[in-house]
Coordinates of C-alpha atoms and ligand atoms in Angstrom, one line a residue:
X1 CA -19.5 -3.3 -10.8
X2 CA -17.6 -1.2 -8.0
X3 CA -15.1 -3.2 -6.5
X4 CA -14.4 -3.0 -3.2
X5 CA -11.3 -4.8 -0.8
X6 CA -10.3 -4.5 2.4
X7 CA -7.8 -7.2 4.7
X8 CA -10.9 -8.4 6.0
X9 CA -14.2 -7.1 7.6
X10 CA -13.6 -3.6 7.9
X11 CA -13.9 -2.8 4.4
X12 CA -17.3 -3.9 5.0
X13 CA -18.1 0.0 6.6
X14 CA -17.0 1.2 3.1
X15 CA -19.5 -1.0 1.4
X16 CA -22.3 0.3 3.6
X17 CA -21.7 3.7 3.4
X18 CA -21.5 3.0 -0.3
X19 CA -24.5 1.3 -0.7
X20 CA -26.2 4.5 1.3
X21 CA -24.4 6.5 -1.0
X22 CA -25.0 4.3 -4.1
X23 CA -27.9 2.4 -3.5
X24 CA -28.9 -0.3 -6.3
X25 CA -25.5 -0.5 -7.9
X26 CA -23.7 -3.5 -8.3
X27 CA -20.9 -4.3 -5.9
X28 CA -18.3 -7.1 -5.5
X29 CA -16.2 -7.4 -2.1
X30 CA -13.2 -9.5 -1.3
X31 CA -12.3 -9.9 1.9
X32 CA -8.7 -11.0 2.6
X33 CA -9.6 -13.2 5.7
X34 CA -6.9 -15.9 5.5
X35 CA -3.9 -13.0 5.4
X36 CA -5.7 -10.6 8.1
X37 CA -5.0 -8.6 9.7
X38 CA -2.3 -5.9 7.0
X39 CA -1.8 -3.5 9.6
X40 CA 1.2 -5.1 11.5
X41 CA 2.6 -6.6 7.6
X42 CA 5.3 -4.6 6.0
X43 CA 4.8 -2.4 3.4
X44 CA 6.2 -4.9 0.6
X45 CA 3.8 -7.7 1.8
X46 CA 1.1 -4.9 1.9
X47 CA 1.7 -4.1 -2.0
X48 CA 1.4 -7.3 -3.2
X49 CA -1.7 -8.3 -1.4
X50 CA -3.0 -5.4 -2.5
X51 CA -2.2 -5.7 -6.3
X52 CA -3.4 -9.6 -5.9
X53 CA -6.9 -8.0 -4.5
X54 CA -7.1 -5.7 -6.9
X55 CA -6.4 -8.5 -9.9
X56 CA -9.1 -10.8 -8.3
X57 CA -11.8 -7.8 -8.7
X58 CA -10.7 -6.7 -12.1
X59 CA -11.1 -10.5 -12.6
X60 CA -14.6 -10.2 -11.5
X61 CA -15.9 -7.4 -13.4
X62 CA -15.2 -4.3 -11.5
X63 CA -14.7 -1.3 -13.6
X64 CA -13.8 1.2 -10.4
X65 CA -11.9 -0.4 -7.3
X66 CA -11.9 0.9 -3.6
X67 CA -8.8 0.2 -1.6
X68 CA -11.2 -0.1 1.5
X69 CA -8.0 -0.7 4.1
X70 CA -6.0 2.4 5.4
X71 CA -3.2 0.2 5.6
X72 CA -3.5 -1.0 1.9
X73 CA -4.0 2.9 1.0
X74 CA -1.2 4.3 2.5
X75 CA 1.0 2.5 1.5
X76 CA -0.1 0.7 -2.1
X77 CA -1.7 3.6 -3.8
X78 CA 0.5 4.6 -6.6
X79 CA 1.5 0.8 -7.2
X80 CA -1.9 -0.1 -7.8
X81 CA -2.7 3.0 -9.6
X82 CA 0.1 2.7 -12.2
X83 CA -0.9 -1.1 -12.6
X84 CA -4.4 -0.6 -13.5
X85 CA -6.3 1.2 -15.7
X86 CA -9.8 1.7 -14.0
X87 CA -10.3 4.7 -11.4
X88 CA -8.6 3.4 -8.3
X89 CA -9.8 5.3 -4.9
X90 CA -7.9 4.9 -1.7
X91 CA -9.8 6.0 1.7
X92 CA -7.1 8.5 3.3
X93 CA -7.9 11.7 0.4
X94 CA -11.2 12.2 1.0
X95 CA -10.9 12.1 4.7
X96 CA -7.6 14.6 4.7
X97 CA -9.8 16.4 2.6
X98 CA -13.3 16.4 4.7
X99 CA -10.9 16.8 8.1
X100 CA -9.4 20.4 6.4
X101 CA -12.9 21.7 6.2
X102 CA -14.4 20.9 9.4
X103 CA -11.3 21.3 11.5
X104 CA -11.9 24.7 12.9
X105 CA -8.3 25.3 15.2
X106 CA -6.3 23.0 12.9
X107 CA -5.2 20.4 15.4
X108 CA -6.4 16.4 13.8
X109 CA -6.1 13.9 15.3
X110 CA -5.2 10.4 14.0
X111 CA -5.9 6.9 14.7
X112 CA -4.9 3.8 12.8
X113 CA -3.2 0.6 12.6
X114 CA 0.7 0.8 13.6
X115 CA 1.4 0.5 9.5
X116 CA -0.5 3.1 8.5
X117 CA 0.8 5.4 11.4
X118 CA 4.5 5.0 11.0
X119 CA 3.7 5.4 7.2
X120 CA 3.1 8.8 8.6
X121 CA 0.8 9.1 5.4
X122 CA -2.0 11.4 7.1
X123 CA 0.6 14.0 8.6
X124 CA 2.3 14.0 5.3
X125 CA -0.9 14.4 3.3
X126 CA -2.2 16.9 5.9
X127 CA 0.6 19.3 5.9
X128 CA 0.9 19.0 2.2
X129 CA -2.5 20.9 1.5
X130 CA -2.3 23.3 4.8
X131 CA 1.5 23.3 6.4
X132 CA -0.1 25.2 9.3
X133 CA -2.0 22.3 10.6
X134 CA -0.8 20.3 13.4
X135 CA -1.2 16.5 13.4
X136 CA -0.9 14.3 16.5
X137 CA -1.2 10.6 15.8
X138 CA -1.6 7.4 17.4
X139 CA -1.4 3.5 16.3
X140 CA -4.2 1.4 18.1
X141 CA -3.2 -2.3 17.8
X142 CA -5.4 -3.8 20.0
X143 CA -9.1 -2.0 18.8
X144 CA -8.6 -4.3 14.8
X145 CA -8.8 -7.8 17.2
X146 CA -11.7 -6.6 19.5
X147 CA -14.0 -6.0 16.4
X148 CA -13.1 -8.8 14.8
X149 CA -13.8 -10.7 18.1
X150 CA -17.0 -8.9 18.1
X151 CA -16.6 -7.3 21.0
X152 CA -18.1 -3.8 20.1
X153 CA -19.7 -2.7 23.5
X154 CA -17.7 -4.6 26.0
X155 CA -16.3 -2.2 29.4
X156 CA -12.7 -3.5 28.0
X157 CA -12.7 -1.8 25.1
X158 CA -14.2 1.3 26.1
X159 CA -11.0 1.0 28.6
X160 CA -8.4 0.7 25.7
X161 CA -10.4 3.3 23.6
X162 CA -9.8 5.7 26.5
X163 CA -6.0 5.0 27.0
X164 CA -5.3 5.3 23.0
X165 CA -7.0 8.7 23.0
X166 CA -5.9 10.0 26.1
X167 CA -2.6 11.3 24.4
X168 CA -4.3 13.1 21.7
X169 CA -7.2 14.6 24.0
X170 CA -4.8 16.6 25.9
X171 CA -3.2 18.0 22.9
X172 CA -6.5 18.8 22.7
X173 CA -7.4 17.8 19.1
X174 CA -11.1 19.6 17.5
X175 CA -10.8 16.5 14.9
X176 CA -10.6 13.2 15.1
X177 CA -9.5 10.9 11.8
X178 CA -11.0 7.4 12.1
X179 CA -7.9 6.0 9.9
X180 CA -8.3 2.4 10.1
X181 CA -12.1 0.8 8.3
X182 CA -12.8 -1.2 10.9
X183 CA -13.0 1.3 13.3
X184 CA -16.1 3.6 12.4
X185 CA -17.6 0.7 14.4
X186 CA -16.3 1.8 17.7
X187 CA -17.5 5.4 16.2
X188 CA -20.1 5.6 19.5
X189 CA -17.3 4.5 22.1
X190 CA -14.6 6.8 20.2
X191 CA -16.9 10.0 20.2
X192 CA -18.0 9.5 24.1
X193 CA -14.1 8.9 25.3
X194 CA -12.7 12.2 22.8
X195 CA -15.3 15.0 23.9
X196 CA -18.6 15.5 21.8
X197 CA -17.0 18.6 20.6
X198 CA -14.7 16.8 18.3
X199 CA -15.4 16.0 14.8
X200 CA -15.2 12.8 14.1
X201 CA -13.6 11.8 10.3
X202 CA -15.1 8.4 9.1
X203 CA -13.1 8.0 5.9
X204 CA -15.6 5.0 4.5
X205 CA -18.2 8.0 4.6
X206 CA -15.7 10.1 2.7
X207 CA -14.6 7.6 0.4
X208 CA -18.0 7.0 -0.7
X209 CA -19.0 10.2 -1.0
X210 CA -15.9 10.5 -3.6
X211 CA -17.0 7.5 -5.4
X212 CA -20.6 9.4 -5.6
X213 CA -18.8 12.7 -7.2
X214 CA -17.2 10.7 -9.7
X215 CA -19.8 8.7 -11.0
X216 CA -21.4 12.2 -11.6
X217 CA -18.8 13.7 -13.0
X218 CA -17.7 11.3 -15.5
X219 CA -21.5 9.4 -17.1
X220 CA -19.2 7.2 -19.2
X221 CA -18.2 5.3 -16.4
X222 CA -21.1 5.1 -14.1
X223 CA -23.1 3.5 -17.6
X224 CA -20.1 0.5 -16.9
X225 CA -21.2 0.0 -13.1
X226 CA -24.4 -2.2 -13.4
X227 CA -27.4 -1.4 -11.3
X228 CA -29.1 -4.6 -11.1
X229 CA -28.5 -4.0 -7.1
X230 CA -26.5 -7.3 -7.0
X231 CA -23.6 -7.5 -4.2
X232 CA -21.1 -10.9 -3.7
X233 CA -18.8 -11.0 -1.1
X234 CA -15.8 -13.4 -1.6
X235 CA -13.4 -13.9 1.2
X236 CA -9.9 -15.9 1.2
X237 CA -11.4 -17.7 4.7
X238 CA -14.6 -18.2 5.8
X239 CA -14.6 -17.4 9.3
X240 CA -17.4 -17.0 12.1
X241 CA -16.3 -13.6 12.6
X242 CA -16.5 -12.3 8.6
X243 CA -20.1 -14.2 8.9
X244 CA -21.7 -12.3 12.0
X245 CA -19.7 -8.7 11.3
X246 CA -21.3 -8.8 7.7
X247 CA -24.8 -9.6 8.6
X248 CA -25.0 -7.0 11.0
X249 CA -23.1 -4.4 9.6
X250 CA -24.8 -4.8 6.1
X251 CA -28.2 -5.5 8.0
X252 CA -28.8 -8.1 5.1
X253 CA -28.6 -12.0 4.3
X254 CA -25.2 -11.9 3.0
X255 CA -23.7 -14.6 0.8
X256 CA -20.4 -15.8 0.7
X257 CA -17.8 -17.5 -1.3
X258 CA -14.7 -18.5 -0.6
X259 CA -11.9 -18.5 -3.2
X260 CA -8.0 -19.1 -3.5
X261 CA -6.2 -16.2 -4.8
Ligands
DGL1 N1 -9.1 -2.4 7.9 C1 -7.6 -2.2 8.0 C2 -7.3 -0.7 7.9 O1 -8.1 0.1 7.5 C3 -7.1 -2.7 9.4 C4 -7.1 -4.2 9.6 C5 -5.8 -4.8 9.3 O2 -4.8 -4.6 10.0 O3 -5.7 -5.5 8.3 O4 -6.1 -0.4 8.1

């Protein structure tokens, strides 16, 4: 089974993309709903959700684990790596990596929640592999509660979308790093108020088209996956919000459990 977490619902763009990617494999999900949102947590708190998740879907078969959350990945990689001993993938390397090849001037652009921004994880990661780029960044607070509230379309958040991205239009960024899961769906709003001429980094697409590579790569492990096309979503809370976000965004009857950790 890949297993897959996330705070809450955005992880749930990294299971679709996956399921594009991967279609017919087995997939678990667990959605930290009663400790949402990890983005305004501190780092500490961050870790030891994210070893907890990771122990929950270790505990429920997974043999591969995706650190759906920006937050979670930039700052509880290597912990989580050095606890367990199945291929761990975080979502900010494949979209540092996807960003250096389409970026054609060099100038990304980063959005995220205000953990994964002051972890300054993108601009470190960025200027590691090419020390010419430059990297403008900005946290985005308020854009986590309007898709969890559902409000994907409303005039007010294409408002706030246009005030977070004003400061990184006129440094006149050619890419545009979606660094927070829950934000590829705002991807329409986001790509209308940046200028169509910017390239738009989803990193669940990225991290899923990692997973894909691997499972090639290494037959030994994809045989461990199961491809009986089962998915379960646990969550820690069963909200309305979890309910509606997955049903649309997996376009499926989803089922859900709830469970303690
Ligand atoms: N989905 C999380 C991320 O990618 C943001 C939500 C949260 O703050 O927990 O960072």
């Amino acid at each position: 089974m890949i297993g897959i977490f996330d705070s809450g619902i955005g992880g749930l763009t990294v299971v679709r993309a996956l399921m594009l990617q991967l279609p017919g494999y087995d997939y678990v999900y667990f959605g930290d709903t009663a400790r949402t949102p990890y983005g305004t947590k501190s780092p500490e708190t961050v870790v030891a959700y994210a070893l907890e998740d990771t122990t929950f879907l270790i505990g429920k078969g997974a043999k591969l684990v995706v650190m759906a959350c920006n937050t979670a990945s930039s700052v509880a990689t290597d912990a989580v790596k050095r606890q367990f001993n199945v291929p761990i993938f975080d979502v900010i390397t494949p979209a540092v990596k996807r960003s250096l090849e389409v970026s054609r001037r060099g100038r990304i652009g980063v959005i995220g929640t205000r953990a994964t921004i002051n972890s300054d994880i993108y601009r470190n990661k960025l200027q590691a592999e090419d020390p010419s780029v430059e990297v403008f960044s900005n946290a985005c607070p308020l854009l986590v509660p309007l898709v969890e509230e559902g409000w994907l379309r409303k005039p007010v958040t294409t408002m706030i979308v246009k005030k977070y991205l004003h400061p990184l239009k006129v440094r006149q960024i050619d890419t545009l790093i979606l660094g927070c899961t829950h934000y590829p769906l705002l991807e329409g709003i986001i790509q209308t108020k940046v200028g169509q001429r910017v390239r738009i980094i989803d990193s669940s697409v990225g991290v899923a088209d990692a997973v894909k590579a691997f499972l090639e790569a290494h037959p030994d492990v994809d045989q461990q996956m199961g491809q009986t096309g089962q998915s379960k979503l646990y969550v820690s809370d069963i909200t309305e919000q979890f309910t509606t976000i997955a049903r649309t965004t997996l376009k499926e009857n989803v089922s859900l459990e709830l469970v303690k950790l």
